[in-house]
Amino acid sequence: AKKSVKIMVLGLEVPDIFADIYDTIQNFKNMPGYSIERIGQRRIGQKQAIGFHLTHKKENDQVIVWVDPHSQLPMHVEFFGANELGQMEPKMIWSDIVFDVELDESLFRFDLAGYEVEEVDSGCVDGLPGIHN
């Protein structure tokens, strides 16, 4: 069975999240405990993509990111982790990633029979964890 998930971050412009994927990759190169290497090119749909393989050495977690070289946005992301036997296996795959899509506001209404919406202050600025007033 084919499954798909679309992940959307609301209220933020894409450049604020992925300002420059190449700078982000360079930052990982300079972080202790991480290694990153360019793994070549691959066609995803109608576009050519550049691949990067990121490894967290201590945790042995791995991520493969395929990036559109023109927009510098990720096109396909694969997350790998060790199973009970220590073998690497896919844990999550993001594909068919789409940015700047108009969404119907009704998708974000929580009108459920028998329930009411309660707004609470999370203590975070603009919904970003770790940034407090």
PDB file of C-alpha atoms in Angstrom:
ATOM      1  CA  ALA A   1       0.000   0.000   0.000  1.00  0.00           C
ATOM      2  CA  LYS A   2       1.307   3.424  -0.917  1.00  0.00           C
ATOM      3  CA  LYS A   3       1.274   6.081   1.794  1.00  0.00           C
ATOM      4  CA  SER A   4       2.079   9.750   1.566  1.00  0.00           C
ATOM      5  CA  VAL A   5       2.589  12.509   4.055  1.00  0.00           C
ATOM      6  CA  LYS A   6       2.830  16.182   3.312  1.00  0.00           C
ATOM      7  CA  ILE A   7       4.546  18.243   5.973  1.00  0.00           C
ATOM      8  CA  MET A   8       3.757  21.932   6.077  1.00  0.00           C
ATOM      9  CA  VAL A   9       5.088  24.585   8.401  1.00  0.00           C
ATOM     10  CA  LEU A  10       2.538  27.350   8.690  1.00  0.00           C
ATOM     11  CA  GLY A  11       3.334  30.962   9.383  1.00  0.00           C
ATOM     12  CA  LEU A  12       6.943  30.764   8.183  1.00  0.00           C
ATOM     13  CA  GLU A  13       8.348  31.607   4.796  1.00  0.00           C
ATOM     14  CA  VAL A  14      10.322  28.764   3.234  1.00  0.00           C
ATOM     15  CA  PRO A  15      13.540  30.812   3.081  1.00  0.00           C
ATOM     16  CA  ASP A  16      13.351  31.302   6.880  1.00  0.00           C
ATOM     17  CA  ILE A  17      13.400  27.533   7.340  1.00  0.00           C
ATOM     18  CA  PHE A  18      15.827  26.444   4.654  1.00  0.00           C
ATOM     19  CA  ALA A  19      17.597  29.805   4.192  1.00  0.00           C
ATOM     20  CA  ASP A  20      20.356  28.145   2.194  1.00  0.00           C
ATOM     21  CA  ILE A  21      20.530  24.368   2.253  1.00  0.00           C
ATOM     22  CA  TYR A  22      24.186  24.523   1.260  1.00  0.00           C
ATOM     23  CA  ASP A  23      25.010  26.703   4.294  1.00  0.00           C
ATOM     24  CA  THR A  24      23.092  24.246   6.468  1.00  0.00           C
ATOM     25  CA  ILE A  25      25.114  21.368   5.038  1.00  0.00           C
ATOM     26  CA  GLN A  26      28.356  23.301   5.584  1.00  0.00           C
ATOM     27  CA  ASN A  27      27.347  23.881   9.221  1.00  0.00           C
ATOM     28  CA  PHE A  28      26.952  20.118   9.728  1.00  0.00           C
ATOM     29  CA  LYS A  29      30.448  19.594   8.275  1.00  0.00           C
ATOM     30  CA  ASN A  30      31.826  21.802  11.046  1.00  0.00           C
ATOM     31  CA  MET A  31      29.858  20.178  13.887  1.00  0.00           C
ATOM     32  CA  PRO A  32      31.661  17.569  15.980  1.00  0.00           C
ATOM     33  CA  GLY A  33      30.042  14.152  15.750  1.00  0.00           C
ATOM     34  CA  TYR A  34      28.642  14.658  12.253  1.00  0.00           C
ATOM     35  CA  SER A  35      29.961  13.773   8.839  1.00  0.00           C
ATOM     36  CA  ILE A  36      28.464  14.775   5.534  1.00  0.00           C
ATOM     37  CA  GLU A  37      29.367  13.904   1.997  1.00  0.00           C
ATOM     38  CA  ARG A  38      28.025  14.717  -1.421  1.00  0.00           C
ATOM     39  CA  ILE A  39      26.739  11.524  -3.059  1.00  0.00           C
ATOM     40  CA  GLY A  40      26.192  12.630  -6.630  1.00  0.00           C
ATOM     41  CA  GLN A  41      23.133  13.404  -8.705  1.00  0.00           C
ATOM     42  CA  ARG A  42      19.821  11.699  -9.358  1.00  0.00           C
ATOM     43  CA  ARG A  43      16.698  12.541 -11.319  1.00  0.00           C
ATOM     44  CA  ILE A  44      13.573  13.018  -9.207  1.00  0.00           C
ATOM     45  CA  GLY A  45      10.525  13.459 -11.396  1.00  0.00           C
ATOM     46  CA  GLN A  46      11.493  15.928 -14.096  1.00  0.00           C
ATOM     47  CA  LYS A  47      14.321  17.563 -12.118  1.00  0.00           C
ATOM     48  CA  GLN A  48      17.944  16.749 -11.476  1.00  0.00           C
ATOM     49  CA  ALA A  49      18.826  16.676  -7.754  1.00  0.00           C
ATOM     50  CA  ILE A  50      22.082  16.779  -5.801  1.00  0.00           C
ATOM     51  CA  GLY A  51      22.410  14.285  -2.939  1.00  0.00           C
ATOM     52  CA  PHE A  52      24.006  14.628   0.488  1.00  0.00           C
ATOM     53  CA  HIS A  53      24.533  11.865   3.064  1.00  0.00           C
ATOM     54  CA  LEU A  54      24.584  13.088   6.690  1.00  0.00           C
ATOM     55  CA  THR A  55      25.698  10.768   9.501  1.00  0.00           C
ATOM     56  CA  HIS A  56      25.527  11.359  13.247  1.00  0.00           C
ATOM     57  CA  LYS A  57      28.526   9.261  14.273  1.00  0.00           C
ATOM     58  CA  LYS A  58      27.605   8.647  17.925  1.00  0.00           C
ATOM     59  CA  GLU A  59      23.945   7.765  17.357  1.00  0.00           C
ATOM     60  CA  ASN A  60      24.628   6.134  13.975  1.00  0.00           C
ATOM     61  CA  ASP A  61      21.592   7.923  12.532  1.00  0.00           C
ATOM     62  CA  GLN A  62      21.748   8.800   8.859  1.00  0.00           C
ATOM     63  CA  VAL A  63      19.867  11.165   6.572  1.00  0.00           C
ATOM     64  CA  ILE A  64      20.012  11.375   2.793  1.00  0.00           C
ATOM     65  CA  VAL A  65      18.794  14.682   1.362  1.00  0.00           C
ATOM     66  CA  TRP A  66      18.185  15.274  -2.351  1.00  0.00           C
ATOM     67  CA  VAL A  67      18.221  18.998  -3.151  1.00  0.00           C
ATOM     68  CA  ASP A  68      17.037  20.992  -6.164  1.00  0.00           C
ATOM     69  CA  PRO A  69      20.224  22.886  -7.133  1.00  0.00           C
ATOM     70  CA  HIS A  70      18.226  25.838  -8.522  1.00  0.00           C
ATOM     71  CA  SER A  71      15.794  26.509  -5.659  1.00  0.00           C
ATOM     72  CA  GLN A  72      18.154  25.009  -3.028  1.00  0.00           C
ATOM     73  CA  LEU A  73      15.140  23.329  -1.420  1.00  0.00           C
ATOM     74  CA  PRO A  74      14.943  19.668  -0.436  1.00  0.00           C
ATOM     75  CA  MET A  75      13.060  17.434  -2.887  1.00  0.00           C
ATOM     76  CA  HIS A  76      13.357  14.064  -1.128  1.00  0.00           C
ATOM     77  CA  VAL A  77      14.615  13.159   2.374  1.00  0.00           C
ATOM     78  CA  GLU A  78      15.297   9.673   3.766  1.00  0.00           C
ATOM     79  CA  PHE A  79      15.914   9.031   7.484  1.00  0.00           C
ATOM     80  CA  PHE A  80      17.704   5.837   8.558  1.00  0.00           C
ATOM     81  CA  GLY A  81      18.291   4.306  11.986  1.00  0.00           C
ATOM     82  CA  ALA A  82      19.613   1.077  13.416  1.00  0.00           C
ATOM     83  CA  ASN A  83      17.160  -1.732  14.149  1.00  0.00           C
ATOM     84  CA  GLU A  84      17.421  -4.169  17.089  1.00  0.00           C
ATOM     85  CA  LEU A  85      20.202  -6.059  15.265  1.00  0.00           C
ATOM     86  CA  GLY A  86      22.187  -2.880  14.613  1.00  0.00           C
ATOM     87  CA  GLN A  87      21.403  -2.895  10.896  1.00  0.00           C
ATOM     88  CA  MET A  88      20.507   0.377   9.189  1.00  0.00           C
ATOM     89  CA  GLU A  89      16.959   0.568   7.876  1.00  0.00           C
ATOM     90  CA  PRO A  90      14.671   3.337   6.616  1.00  0.00           C
ATOM     91  CA  LYS A  91      12.658   4.967   9.407  1.00  0.00           C
ATOM     92  CA  MET A  92      10.928   7.759   7.502  1.00  0.00           C
ATOM     93  CA  ILE A  93      10.872   9.070   3.925  1.00  0.00           C
ATOM     94  CA  TRP A  94       9.637  12.481   2.818  1.00  0.00           C
ATOM     95  CA  SER A  95       8.865  12.556  -0.895  1.00  0.00           C
ATOM     96  CA  ASP A  96       6.838  14.724  -3.246  1.00  0.00           C
ATOM     97  CA  ILE A  97       7.732  17.740  -1.107  1.00  0.00           C
ATOM     98  CA  VAL A  98       5.826  20.864  -2.159  1.00  0.00           C
ATOM     99  CA  PHE A  99       6.436  24.443  -0.976  1.00  0.00           C
ATOM    100  CA  ASP A 100       4.250  27.562  -0.995  1.00  0.00           C
ATOM    101  CA  VAL A 101       0.957  25.748  -1.560  1.00  0.00           C
ATOM    102  CA  GLU A 102      -2.266  27.635  -0.869  1.00  0.00           C
ATOM    103  CA  LEU A 103      -4.285  25.843   1.813  1.00  0.00           C
ATOM    104  CA  ASP A 104      -7.976  26.143   2.589  1.00  0.00           C
ATOM    105  CA  GLU A 105      -8.474  27.665   6.063  1.00  0.00           C
ATOM    106  CA  SER A 106     -11.144  25.040   6.791  1.00  0.00           C
ATOM    107  CA  LEU A 107      -8.319  22.499   7.139  1.00  0.00           C
ATOM    108  CA  PHE A 108      -7.382  24.210  10.393  1.00  0.00           C
ATOM    109  CA  ARG A 109     -10.790  24.407  12.050  1.00  0.00           C
ATOM    110  CA  PHE A 110     -11.329  22.205  15.037  1.00  0.00           C
ATOM    111  CA  ASP A 111     -15.114  22.133  15.269  1.00  0.00           C
ATOM    112  CA  LEU A 112     -15.716  18.733  16.860  1.00  0.00           C
ATOM    113  CA  ALA A 113     -19.081  17.869  18.375  1.00  0.00           C
ATOM    114  CA  GLY A 114     -18.883  17.860  22.170  1.00  0.00           C
ATOM    115  CA  TYR A 115     -15.503  19.658  22.309  1.00  0.00           C
ATOM    116  CA  GLU A 116     -14.460  23.269  22.493  1.00  0.00           C
ATOM    117  CA  VAL A 117     -11.180  24.895  21.522  1.00  0.00           C
ATOM    118  CA  GLU A 118      -9.113  26.306  24.367  1.00  0.00           C
ATOM    119  CA  GLU A 119      -6.207  28.605  23.542  1.00  0.00           C
ATOM    120  CA  VAL A 120      -3.183  28.404  25.834  1.00  0.00           C
ATOM    121  CA  ASP A 121       0.079  30.339  25.919  1.00  0.00           C
ATOM    122  CA  SER A 122       2.898  27.911  25.207  1.00  0.00           C
ATOM    123  CA  GLY A 123       5.484  30.427  26.357  1.00  0.00           C
ATOM    124  CA  CYS A 124       7.204  30.245  22.973  1.00  0.00           C
ATOM    125  CA  VAL A 125       7.700  33.126  20.577  1.00  0.00           C
ATOM    126  CA  ASP A 126       5.961  32.549  17.236  1.00  0.00           C
ATOM    127  CA  GLY A 127       5.506  28.871  18.061  1.00  0.00           C
ATOM    128  CA  LEU A 128       9.240  28.177  17.999  1.00  0.00           C
ATOM    129  CA  PRO A 129      10.318  25.927  20.887  1.00  0.00           C
ATOM    130  CA  GLY A 130      13.127  27.188  23.071  1.00  0.00           C
ATOM    131  CA  ILE A 131      12.494  30.862  22.302  1.00  0.00           C
ATOM    132  CA  HIS A 132      10.604  32.402  25.194  1.00  0.00           C
ATOM    133  CA  ASN A 133       9.334  35.875  26.020  1.00  0.00           C
TER     134      ASN A 133
END
